[in-house]
Coordinates of C-alpha atoms in Angstrom, one line a residue:
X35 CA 0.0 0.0 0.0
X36 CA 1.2 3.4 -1.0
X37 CA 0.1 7.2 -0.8
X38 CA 1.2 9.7 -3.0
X39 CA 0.6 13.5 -3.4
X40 CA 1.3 15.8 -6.5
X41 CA 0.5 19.5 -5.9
X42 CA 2.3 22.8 -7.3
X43 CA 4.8 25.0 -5.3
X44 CA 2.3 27.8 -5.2
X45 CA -2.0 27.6 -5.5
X46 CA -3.7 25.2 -5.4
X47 CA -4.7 21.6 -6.9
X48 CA -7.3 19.3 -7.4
X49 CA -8.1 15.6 -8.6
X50 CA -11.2 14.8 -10.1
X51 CA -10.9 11.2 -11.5
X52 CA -8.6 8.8 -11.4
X53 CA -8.5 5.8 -13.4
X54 CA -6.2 2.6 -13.8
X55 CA -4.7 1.4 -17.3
X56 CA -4.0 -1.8 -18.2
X57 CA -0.5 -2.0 -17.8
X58 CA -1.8 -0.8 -13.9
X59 CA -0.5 2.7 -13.9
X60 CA -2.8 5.2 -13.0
X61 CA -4.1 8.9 -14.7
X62 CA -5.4 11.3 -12.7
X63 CA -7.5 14.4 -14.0
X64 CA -7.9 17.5 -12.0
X65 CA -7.5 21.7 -12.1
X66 CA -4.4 23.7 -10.9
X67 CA -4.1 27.4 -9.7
X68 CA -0.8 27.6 -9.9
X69 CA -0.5 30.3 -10.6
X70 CA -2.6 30.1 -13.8
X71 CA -5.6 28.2 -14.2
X72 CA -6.0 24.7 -16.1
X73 CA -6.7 21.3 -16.4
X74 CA -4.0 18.7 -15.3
X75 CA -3.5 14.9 -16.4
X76 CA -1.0 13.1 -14.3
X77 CA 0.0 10.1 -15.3
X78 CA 2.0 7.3 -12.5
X79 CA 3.5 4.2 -12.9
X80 CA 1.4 1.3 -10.6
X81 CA 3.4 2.1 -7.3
X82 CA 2.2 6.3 -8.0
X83 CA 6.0 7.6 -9.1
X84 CA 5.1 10.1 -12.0
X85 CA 5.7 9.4 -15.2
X86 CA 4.1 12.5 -16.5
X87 CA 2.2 15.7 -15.9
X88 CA 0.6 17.9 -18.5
X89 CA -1.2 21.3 -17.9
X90 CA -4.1 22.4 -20.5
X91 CA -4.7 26.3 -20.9
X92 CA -4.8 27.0 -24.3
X93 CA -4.9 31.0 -23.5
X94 CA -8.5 30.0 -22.0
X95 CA -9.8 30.7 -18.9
X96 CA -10.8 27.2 -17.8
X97 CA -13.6 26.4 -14.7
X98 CA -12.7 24.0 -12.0
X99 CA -14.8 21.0 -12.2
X100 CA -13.4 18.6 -14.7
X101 CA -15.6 15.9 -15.2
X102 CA -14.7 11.9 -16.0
X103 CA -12.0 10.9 -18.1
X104 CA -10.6 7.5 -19.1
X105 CA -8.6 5.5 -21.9
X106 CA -9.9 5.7 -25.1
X107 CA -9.4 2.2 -27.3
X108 CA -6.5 3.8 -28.6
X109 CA -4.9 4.1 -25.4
X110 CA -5.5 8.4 -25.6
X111 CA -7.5 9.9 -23.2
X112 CA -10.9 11.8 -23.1
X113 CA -11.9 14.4 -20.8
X114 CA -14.9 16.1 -20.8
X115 CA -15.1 19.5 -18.4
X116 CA -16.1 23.3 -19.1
X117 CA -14.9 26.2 -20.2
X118 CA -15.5 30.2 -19.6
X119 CA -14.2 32.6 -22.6
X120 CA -16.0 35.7 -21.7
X121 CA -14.5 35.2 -17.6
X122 CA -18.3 35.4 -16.3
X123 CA -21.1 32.5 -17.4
X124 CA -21.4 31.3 -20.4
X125 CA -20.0 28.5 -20.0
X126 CA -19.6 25.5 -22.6
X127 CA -18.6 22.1 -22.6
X128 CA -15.4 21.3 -23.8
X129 CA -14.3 17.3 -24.6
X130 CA -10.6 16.8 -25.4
X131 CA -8.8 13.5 -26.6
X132 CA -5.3 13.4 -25.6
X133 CA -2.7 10.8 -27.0
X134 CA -1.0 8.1 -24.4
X135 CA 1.4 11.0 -23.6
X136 CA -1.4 13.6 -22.9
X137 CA -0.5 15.5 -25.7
X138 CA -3.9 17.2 -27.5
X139 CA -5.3 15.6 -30.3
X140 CA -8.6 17.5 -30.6
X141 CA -10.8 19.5 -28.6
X142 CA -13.9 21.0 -29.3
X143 CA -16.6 23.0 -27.3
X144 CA -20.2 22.8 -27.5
X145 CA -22.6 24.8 -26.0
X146 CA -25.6 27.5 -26.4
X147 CA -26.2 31.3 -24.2
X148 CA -26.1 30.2 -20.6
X149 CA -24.1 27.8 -18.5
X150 CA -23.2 24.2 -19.9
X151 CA -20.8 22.0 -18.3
X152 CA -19.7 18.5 -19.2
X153 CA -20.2 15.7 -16.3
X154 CA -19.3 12.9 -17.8
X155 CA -17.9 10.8 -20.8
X156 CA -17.4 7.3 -21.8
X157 CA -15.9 5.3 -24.4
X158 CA -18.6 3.3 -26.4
X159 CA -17.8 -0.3 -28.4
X160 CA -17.6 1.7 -32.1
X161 CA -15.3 4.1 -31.0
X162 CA -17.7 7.5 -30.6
X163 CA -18.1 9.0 -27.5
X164 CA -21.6 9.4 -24.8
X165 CA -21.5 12.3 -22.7
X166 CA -23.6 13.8 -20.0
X167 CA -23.9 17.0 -19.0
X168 CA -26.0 20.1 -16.9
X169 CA -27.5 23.0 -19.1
X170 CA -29.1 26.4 -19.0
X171 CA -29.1 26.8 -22.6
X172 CA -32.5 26.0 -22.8
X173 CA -34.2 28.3 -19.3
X174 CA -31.7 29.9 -17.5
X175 CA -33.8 29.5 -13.8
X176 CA -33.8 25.4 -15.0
X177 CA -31.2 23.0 -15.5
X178 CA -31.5 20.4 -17.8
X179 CA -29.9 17.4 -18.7
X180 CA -28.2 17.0 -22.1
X181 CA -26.9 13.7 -23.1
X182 CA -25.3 13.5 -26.2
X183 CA -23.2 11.6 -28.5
X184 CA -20.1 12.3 -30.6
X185 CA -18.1 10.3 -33.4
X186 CA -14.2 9.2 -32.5
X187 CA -13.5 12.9 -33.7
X188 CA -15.7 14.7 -31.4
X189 CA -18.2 15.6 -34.3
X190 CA -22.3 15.5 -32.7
X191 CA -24.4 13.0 -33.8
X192 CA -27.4 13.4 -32.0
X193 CA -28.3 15.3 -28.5
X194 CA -31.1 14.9 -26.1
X195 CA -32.4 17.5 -23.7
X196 CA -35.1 17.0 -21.0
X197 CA -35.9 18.6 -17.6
X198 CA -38.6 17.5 -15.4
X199 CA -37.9 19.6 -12.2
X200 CA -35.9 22.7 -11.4
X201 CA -33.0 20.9 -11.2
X202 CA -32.3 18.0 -13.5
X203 CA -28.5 16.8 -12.3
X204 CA -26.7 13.9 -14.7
X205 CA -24.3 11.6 -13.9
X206 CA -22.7 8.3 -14.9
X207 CA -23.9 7.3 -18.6
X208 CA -22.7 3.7 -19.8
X209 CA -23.9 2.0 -22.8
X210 CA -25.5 -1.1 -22.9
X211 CA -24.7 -3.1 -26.0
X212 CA -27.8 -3.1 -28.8
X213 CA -30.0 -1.7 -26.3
X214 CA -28.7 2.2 -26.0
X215 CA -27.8 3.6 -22.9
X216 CA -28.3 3.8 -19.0
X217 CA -27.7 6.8 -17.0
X218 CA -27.6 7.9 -13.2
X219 CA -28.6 11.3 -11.6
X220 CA -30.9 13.3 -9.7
X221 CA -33.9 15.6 -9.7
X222 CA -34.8 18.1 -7.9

């Protein structure tokens, strides 16, 4: 057994998922302050010594809830998360595939006029991506859900959007082979 912590000189750091690959190294997702704001991918070997760390800012100003992440079938990575370019709301969903080193492959935003931020994503069979995520596209005193899917280049297929209470709060999405998909979350 083994603990290990990663954390910058100066600001401050967070994890927000951490998954296990299948040589049994580990990736960690998170934000930094330090002292500019971005995503973070650590990447460990299976005892937690780092192998790598990347930081994502891209000249954006990037919010600090980075949502699910996990190996892609090309041994990349996908992250979904949010983004602010205007510093106040309006905020969209960004997904980005990384290679096995974390460098970028793509990324691409999607959102409408209000606050959109990406919960989760997940790797299905053909290769495209399922995502979750909260909206106030759509009401701006409601939040819906959205689920949508992308092809293996982050290109939308389809999107769904529904709300039955104030608050309609996605989580976990996993597909369930020839029958669609299943998804957790709350209402409120």
């Amino acid at each position: 057994e083994w603990t290990k912590s990663f954390a910058s000189p100066v600001g401050y750091d967070e994890s927000y998922t951490v998954f296990q690959n299948k040589d049994k190294s580990f990736t960690l997702s998170g934000y930094t302050y330090n002292p500019s704001q971005g995503f973070v991918v650590i990447n460990t070997d299976s005892l937690g010594n780092l192998q790598w760390s990347k930081k994502y800012t891209n000249g954006i100003f990037m919010t600090s809830n980075i949502g699910k992440g996990q190996r892609t079938h090309d041994n990349g990575i996908i992250l979904t998360s949010n983004i602010n370019t205007y510093l106040w709301g309006n905020k969209d969903i960004v997904l980005m595939k990384l290679d096995s080193l974390g460098n970028i492959n793509w990324t691409k935003k999607y959102g409408g006029n209000d606050f959109d931020e990406g919960v989760w994503v997940n790797c299905n069979e053909d290769g495209s991506y399922i995502l979750t995520a909260y909206t106030q596209s759509f009401n701006f005193n409601t939040i819906h859900a959205l689920i949508f899917k992308t092809d293996s280049n982050g290109e939308m297929l389809w999107n769904k959007v529904w709300g039955e209470g104030i608050s309609n709060n996605p989580h976990e999405i996993i597909e369930i082979k020839n029958e669609g998909y299943a998804m957790a979350g709350s209402v409120f």
